[in-house]
Coordinates of C-alpha atoms (C1' of nucleotides) in Angstrom, one line a residue:
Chain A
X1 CA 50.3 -25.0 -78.1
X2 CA 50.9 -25.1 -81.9
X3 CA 51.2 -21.7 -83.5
X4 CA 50.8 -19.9 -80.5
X5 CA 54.1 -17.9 -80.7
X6 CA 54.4 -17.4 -84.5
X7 CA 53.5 -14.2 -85.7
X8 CA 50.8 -13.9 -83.2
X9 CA 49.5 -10.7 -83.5
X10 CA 48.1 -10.2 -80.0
X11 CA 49.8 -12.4 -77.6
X12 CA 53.7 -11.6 -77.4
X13 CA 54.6 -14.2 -74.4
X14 CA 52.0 -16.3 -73.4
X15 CA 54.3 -17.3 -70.6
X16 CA 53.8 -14.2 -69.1
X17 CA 49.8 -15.9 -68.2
X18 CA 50.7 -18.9 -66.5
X19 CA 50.6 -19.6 -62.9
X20 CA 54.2 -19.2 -61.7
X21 CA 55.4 -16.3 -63.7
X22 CA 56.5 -13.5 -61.2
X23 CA 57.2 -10.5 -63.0
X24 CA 60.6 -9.2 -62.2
X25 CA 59.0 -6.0 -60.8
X26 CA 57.0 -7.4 -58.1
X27 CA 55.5 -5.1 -56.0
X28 CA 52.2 -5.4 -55.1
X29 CA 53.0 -7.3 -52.0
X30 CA 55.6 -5.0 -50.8
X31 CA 54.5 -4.6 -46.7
X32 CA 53.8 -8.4 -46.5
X33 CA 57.6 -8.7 -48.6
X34 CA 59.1 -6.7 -46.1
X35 CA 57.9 -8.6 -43.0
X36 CA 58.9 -11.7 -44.7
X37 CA 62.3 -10.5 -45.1
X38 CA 62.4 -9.2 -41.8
X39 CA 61.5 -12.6 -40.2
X40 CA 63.9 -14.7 -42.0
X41 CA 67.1 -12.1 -42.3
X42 CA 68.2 -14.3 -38.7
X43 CA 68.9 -17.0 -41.0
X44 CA 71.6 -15.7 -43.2
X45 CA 73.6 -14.9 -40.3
X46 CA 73.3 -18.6 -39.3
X47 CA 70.8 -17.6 -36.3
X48 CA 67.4 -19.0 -35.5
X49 CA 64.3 -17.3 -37.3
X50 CA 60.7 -18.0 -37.1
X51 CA 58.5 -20.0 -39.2
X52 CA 56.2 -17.8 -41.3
X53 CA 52.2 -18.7 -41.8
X54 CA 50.7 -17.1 -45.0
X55 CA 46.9 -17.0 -44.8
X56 CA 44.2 -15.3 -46.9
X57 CA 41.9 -16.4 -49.8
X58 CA 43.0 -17.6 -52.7
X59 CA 44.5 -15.4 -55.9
X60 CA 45.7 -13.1 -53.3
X61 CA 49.6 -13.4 -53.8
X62 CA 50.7 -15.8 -51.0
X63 CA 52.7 -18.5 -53.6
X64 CA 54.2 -15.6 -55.8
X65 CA 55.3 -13.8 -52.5
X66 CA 57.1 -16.4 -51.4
X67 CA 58.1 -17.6 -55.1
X68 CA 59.8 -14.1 -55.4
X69 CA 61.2 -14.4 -51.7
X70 CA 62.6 -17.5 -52.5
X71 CA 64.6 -15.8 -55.7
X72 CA 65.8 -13.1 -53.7
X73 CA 67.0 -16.1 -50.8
X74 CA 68.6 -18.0 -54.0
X75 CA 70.5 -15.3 -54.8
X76 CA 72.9 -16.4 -51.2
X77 CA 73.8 -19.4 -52.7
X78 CA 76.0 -20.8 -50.6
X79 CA 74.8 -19.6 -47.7
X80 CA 71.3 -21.2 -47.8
X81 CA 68.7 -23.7 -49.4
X82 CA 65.6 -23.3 -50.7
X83 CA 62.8 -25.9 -51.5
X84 CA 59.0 -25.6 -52.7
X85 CA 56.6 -28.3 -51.8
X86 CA 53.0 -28.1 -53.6
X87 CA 50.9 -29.9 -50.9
X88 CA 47.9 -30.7 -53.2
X89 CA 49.9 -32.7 -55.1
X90 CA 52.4 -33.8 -52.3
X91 CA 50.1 -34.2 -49.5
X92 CA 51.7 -37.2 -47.5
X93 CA 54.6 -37.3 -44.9
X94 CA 56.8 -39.3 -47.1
X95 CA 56.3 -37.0 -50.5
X96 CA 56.7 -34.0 -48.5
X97 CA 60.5 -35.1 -46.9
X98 CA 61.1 -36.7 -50.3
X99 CA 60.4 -33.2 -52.2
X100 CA 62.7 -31.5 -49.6
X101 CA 65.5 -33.9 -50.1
X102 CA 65.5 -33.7 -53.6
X103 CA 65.4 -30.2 -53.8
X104 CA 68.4 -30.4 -51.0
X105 CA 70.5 -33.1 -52.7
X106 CA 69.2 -33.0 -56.3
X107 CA 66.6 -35.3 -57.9
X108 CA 69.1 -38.0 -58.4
X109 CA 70.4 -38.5 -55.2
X110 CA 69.1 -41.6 -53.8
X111 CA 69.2 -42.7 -50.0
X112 CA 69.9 -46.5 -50.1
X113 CA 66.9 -47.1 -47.5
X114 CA 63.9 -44.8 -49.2
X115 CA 61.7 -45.2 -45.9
X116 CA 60.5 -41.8 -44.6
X117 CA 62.2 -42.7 -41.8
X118 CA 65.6 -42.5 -43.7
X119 CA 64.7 -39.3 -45.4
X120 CA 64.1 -37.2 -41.8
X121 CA 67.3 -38.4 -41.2
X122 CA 69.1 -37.3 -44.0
X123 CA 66.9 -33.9 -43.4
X124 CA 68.0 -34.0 -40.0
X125 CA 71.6 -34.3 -40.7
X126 CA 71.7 -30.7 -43.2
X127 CA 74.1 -28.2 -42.1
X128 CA 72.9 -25.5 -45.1
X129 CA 70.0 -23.3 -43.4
X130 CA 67.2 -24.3 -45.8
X131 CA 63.8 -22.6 -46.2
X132 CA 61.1 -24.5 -47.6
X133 CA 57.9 -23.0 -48.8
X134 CA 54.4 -25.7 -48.2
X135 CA 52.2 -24.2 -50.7
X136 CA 48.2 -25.5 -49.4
X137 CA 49.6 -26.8 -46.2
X138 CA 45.6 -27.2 -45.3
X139 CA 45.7 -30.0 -48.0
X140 CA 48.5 -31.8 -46.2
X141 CA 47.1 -35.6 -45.1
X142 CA 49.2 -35.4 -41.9
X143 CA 49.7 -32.0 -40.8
X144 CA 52.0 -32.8 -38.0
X145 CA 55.3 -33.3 -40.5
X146 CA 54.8 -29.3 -40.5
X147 CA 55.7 -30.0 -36.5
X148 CA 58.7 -32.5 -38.3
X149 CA 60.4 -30.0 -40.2
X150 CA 59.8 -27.2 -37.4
X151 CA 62.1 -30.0 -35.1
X152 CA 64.8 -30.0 -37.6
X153 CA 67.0 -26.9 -36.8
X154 CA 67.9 -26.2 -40.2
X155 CA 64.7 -26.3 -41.9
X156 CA 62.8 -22.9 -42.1
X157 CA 59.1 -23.4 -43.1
X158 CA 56.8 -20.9 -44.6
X159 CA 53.5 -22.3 -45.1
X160 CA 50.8 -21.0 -47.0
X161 CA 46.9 -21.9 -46.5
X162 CA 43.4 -20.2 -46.6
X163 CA 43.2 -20.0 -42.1
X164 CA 45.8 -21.2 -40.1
X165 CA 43.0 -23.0 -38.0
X166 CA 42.5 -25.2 -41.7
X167 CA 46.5 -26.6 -41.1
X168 CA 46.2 -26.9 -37.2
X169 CA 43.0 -28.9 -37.4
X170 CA 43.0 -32.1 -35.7
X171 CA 46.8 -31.3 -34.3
X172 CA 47.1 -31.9 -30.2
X173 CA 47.3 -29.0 -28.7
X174 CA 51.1 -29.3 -27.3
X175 CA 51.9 -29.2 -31.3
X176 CA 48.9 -26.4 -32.0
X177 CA 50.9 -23.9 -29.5
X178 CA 54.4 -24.8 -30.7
X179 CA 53.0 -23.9 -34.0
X180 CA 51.8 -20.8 -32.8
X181 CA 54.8 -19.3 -32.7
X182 CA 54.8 -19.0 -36.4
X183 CA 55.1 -15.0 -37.6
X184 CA 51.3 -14.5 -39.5
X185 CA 51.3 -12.9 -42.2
X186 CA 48.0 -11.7 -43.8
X187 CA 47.3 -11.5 -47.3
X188 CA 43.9 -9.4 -47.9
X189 CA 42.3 -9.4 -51.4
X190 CA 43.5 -6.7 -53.9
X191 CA 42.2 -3.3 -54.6
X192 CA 40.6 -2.9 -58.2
X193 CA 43.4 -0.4 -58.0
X194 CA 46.2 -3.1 -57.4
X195 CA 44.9 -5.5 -59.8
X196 CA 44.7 -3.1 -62.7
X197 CA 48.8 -2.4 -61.8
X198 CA 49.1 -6.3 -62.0
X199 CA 47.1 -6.5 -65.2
X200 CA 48.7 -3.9 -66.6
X201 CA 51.9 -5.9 -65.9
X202 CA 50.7 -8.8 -67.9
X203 CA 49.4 -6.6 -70.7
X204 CA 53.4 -4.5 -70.8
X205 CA 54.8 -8.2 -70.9
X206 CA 52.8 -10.6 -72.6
X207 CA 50.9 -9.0 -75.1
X208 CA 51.9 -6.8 -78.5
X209 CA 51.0 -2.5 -78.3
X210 CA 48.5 -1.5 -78.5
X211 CA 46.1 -4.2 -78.1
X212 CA 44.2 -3.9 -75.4
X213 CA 42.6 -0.2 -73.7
X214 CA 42.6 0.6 -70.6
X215 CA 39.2 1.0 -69.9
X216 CA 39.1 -2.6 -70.8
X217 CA 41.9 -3.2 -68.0
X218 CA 40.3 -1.4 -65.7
X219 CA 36.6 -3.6 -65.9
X220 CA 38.8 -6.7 -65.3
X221 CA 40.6 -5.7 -62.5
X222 CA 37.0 -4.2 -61.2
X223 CA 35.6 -7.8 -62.4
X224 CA 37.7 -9.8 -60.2
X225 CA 36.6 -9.5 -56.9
X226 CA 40.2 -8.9 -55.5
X227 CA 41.3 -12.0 -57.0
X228 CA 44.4 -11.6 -59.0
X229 CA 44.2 -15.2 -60.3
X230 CA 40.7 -14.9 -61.7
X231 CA 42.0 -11.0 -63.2
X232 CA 45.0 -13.0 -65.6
X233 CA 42.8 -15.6 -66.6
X234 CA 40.5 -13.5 -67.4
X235 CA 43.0 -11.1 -69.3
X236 CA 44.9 -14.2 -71.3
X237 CA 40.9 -15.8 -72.0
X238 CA 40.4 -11.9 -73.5
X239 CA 43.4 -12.6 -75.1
X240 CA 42.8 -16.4 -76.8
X241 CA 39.1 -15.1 -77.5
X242 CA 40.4 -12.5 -80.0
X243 CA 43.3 -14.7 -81.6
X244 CA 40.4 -17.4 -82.5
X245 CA 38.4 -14.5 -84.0
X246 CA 41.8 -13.6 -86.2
X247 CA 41.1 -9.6 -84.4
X248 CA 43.5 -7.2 -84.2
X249 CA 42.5 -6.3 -81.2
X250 CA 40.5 -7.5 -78.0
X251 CA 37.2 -6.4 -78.3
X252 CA 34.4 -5.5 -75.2
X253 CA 32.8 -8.6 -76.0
X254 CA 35.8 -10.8 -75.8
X255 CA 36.2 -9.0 -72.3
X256 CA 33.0 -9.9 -71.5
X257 CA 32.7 -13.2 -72.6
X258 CA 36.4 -14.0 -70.7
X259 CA 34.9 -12.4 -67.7
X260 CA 32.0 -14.6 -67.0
X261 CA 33.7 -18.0 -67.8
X262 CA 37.0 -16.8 -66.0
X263 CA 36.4 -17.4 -62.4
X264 CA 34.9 -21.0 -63.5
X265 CA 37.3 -22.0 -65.0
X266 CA 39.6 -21.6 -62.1
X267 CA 37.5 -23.3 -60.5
X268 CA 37.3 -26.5 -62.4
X269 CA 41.2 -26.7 -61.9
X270 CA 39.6 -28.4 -58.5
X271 CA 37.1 -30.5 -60.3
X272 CA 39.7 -31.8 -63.1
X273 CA 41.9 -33.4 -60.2
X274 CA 39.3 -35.5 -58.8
X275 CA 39.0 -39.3 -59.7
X276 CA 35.8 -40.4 -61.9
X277 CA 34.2 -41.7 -58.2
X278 CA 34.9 -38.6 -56.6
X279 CA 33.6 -36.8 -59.4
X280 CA 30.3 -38.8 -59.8
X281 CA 30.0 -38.3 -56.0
X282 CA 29.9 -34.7 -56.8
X283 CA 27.8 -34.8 -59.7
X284 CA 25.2 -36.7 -57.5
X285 CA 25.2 -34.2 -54.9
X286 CA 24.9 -31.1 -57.3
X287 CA 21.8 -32.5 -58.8
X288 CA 19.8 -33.7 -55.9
X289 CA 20.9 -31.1 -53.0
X290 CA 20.7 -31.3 -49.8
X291 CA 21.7 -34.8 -49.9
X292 CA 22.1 -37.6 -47.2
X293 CA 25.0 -39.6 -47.0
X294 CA 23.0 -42.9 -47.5
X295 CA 20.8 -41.3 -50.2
X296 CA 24.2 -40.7 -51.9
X297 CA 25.5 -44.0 -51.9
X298 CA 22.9 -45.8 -53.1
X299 CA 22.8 -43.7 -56.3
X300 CA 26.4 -43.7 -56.7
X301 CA 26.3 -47.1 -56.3
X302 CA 23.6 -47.4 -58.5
X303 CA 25.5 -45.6 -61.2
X304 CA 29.4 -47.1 -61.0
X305 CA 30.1 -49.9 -62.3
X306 CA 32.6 -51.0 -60.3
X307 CA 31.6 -49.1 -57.0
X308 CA 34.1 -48.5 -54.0
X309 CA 33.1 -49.1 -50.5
X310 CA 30.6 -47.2 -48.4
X311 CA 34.1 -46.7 -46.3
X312 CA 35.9 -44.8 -49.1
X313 CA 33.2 -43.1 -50.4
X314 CA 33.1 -41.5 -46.9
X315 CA 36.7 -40.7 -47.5
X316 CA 36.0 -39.2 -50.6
X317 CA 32.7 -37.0 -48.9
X318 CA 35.7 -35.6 -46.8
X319 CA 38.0 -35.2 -49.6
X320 CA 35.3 -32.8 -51.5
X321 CA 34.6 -30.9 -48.1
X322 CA 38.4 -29.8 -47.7
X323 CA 38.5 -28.7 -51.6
X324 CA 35.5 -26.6 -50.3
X325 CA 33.4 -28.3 -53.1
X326 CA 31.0 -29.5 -50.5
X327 CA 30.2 -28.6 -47.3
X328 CA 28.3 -30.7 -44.7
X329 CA 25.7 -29.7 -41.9
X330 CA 24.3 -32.0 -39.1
X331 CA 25.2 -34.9 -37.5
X332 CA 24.3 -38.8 -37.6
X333 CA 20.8 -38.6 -39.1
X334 CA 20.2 -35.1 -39.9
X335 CA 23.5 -35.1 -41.8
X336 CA 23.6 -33.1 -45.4
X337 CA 25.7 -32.4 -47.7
X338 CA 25.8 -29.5 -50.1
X339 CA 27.8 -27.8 -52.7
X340 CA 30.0 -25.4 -51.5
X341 CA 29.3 -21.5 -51.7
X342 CA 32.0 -20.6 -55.0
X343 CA 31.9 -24.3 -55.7
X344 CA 31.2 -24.6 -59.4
X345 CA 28.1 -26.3 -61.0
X346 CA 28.5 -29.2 -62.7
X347 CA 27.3 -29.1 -66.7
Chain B
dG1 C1' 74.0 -56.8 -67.5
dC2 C1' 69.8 -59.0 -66.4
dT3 C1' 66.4 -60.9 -63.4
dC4 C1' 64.3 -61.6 -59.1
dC5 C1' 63.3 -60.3 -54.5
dA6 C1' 62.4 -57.4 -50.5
dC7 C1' 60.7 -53.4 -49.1
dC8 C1' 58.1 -49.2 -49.1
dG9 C1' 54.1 -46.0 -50.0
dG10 C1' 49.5 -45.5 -51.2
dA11 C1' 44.7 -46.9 -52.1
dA12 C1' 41.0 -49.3 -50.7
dC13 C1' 38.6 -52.3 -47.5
dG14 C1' 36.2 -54.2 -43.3
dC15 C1' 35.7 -53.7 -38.6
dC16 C1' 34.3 -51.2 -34.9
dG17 C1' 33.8 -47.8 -31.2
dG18 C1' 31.8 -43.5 -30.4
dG19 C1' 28.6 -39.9 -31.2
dT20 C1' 23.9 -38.0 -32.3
dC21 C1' 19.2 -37.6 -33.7
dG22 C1' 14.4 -39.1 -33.6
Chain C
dC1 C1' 16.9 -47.3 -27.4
dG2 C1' 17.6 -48.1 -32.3
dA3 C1' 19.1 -46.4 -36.6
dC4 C1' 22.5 -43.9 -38.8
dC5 C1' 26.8 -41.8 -39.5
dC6 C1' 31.8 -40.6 -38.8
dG7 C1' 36.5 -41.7 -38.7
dG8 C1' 40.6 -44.4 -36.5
dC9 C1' 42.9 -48.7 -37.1
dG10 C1' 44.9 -52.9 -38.9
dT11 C1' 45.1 -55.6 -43.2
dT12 C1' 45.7 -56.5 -48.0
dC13 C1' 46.9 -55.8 -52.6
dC14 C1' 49.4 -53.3 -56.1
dG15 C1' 53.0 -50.8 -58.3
dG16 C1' 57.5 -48.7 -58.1
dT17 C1' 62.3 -49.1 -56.9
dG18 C1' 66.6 -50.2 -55.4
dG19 C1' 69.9 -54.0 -54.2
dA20 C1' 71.3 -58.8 -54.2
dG21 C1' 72.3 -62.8 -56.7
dC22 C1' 73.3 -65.0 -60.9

DNA sequence: GCTCCACCGGAACGCCGGGTCG
DNA sequence: CGACCCGGCGTTCCGGTGGAGC
């Protein structure tokens, strides 16, 4: 943080690297744009539209689509709403109403009876045509509230996920086929072509002339594996690698160098939000896979201090295997568990 | 204005029924 | 059939947060 803005001779806006910046001149989404638009123009003149379902891997452009839908939406004030919901980190019912309604009536608004109960109420009673984006709906604890909010004839949902079939799971199938009426959208990974226009972006934005080539673009964008997520922070660790070596310019190596740790340190975002159980749980599994769930417990047991239950630690097997940091094979005896394909190793 | 209480959500737990493999 | 595992359910405890009472 300190220093990172003065005089700075190769970064001009580090803002320009962080997660939520959309660039002004979005584009690169412009056909999935479009039938977003299309699907929720009903709203603005105050008739019903459908919900929309963003699905596609990850780094693809589903949460700055609908981020620069939203902006374009704000820009009817009056006529609509808008509200964005992070699942991950607001995976119940009761934080996903709260989210809405404070997004609805402002962060200090306070219903005098805070039960979730109270706040589909309040959600209920909205006259304002309000679209609200769940960002990782597959991470919601109870994916029914998606079935709430569908109820509620103002709300508009667009939810984004991996596979629709990760949101649905475990929903009856009365709810599963109400659901189903939601407009897909696909979201494929990006062309080394496309990623070296949303590089470039970064690079006209965030960083001084003439600092980078575009040879060196181009192998980051080709480096990337059609994730546009993995191609910035690869382009801002490029960046950081040749401010620390006081260049005047990034060199191959601090391409290269940026490259390989890039993806994995994306990655570890998932690892640095697990608890220190979880994350022994997952430490225990890396090192002695394939593991049994007994053979895990009794050496995370073994290890904790304070260990939880057998109960939560199967809660927490779960947990990992919807971050996709574990997957699991077999049933009763023959179960396993195993780190997950892109799931990163442990030091 | 301050303190206390009542209520809520969330985490963790134990219990237990159901499923599956050997 | 027995051993093992999964996951739903009710319970308990804790922390946060308004509102009531002083």
């Amino acid at each position: 943080m300190l220093h990172r803005s003065h005089r700075n001779e190769i970064v001009a806006n580090a803002a320009v690297f962080d997660a939520g910046w959309v660039p002004a001149d979005f584009r690169s989404r412009d056909a999935e744009l479009n039938t977003m638009a299309t699907a929720l123009e009903p709203i603005l003149d105050g008739e019903p539209a459908s919900g929309l379902f963003l699905h596609g891997p990850s780094g693809t452009g589903k949460t700055s689509s609908s981020q620069y839908l939203l902006e374009k939406l704000d820009e009817h004030a009056g006529h609509l709403e808008t509200a964005t919901v992070n699942c991950w980190s607001n995976h119940s019912r009761y934080r996903v109403l709260r989210r809405i309604v404070e997004a609805v009536d402002g962060p200090r608004a306070r219903t005098r009876d805070h039960a979730a109960a109270a706040l589909q109420e309040r959600l209920a009673d909205l006259e304002t045509p309000t679209v609200v984006v769940l960002d990782e709906a597959d991470q919601l604890d109870e994916p029914d509230v998606l079935y709430t909010l569908y109820e509620l004839p103002a709300l508009h949902v667009v939810a984004t996920a991996n596979t629709k079939a990760d949101v649905l799971l475990g929903l009856d199938e009365r709810i599963q086929s109400r659901l189903r009426t939601f407009h897909d959208v696909h979201f494929a990974p990006y062309t080394a072509a496309e990623l070296d226009v949303i590089l470039q972006q970064r690079v006209d934005h965030g960083l001084q002339p003439d600092v980078i080539e575009a040879a060196q673009v181009r192998q980051i964008a080709r480096a990337a594996n059609g994730n546009a997520r993995d191609a910035i922070a690869a382009l801002d660790g490029a960046a950081q690698r040749a401010v620390e070596d006081g260049a005047e310019r990034i060199r191959d190596t601090h391409v290269e160098t940026a490259i390989e740790t890039a993806s994995r340190a994306v990655r570890s975002e998932t690892l640095d939000r697990l608890n220190d159980h979880q994350h022994a749980i997952y430490e225990i599994v890396a090192a002695t896979e394939p593991a049994s769930p007994g053979a895990i417990y009794e050496r995370y047991a073994d290890r904790m201090a304070d260990p939880r239950s057998r109960r939560t630690v199967r809660k927490y097997l779960r947990k990992l295997e919807q971050y996709d940091l574990l997957v699991a094979s077999g049933h009763a005896q023959a179960r396993e568990y195993r780190l997950g394909p892109d799931a990163p190793r442990p030091s």
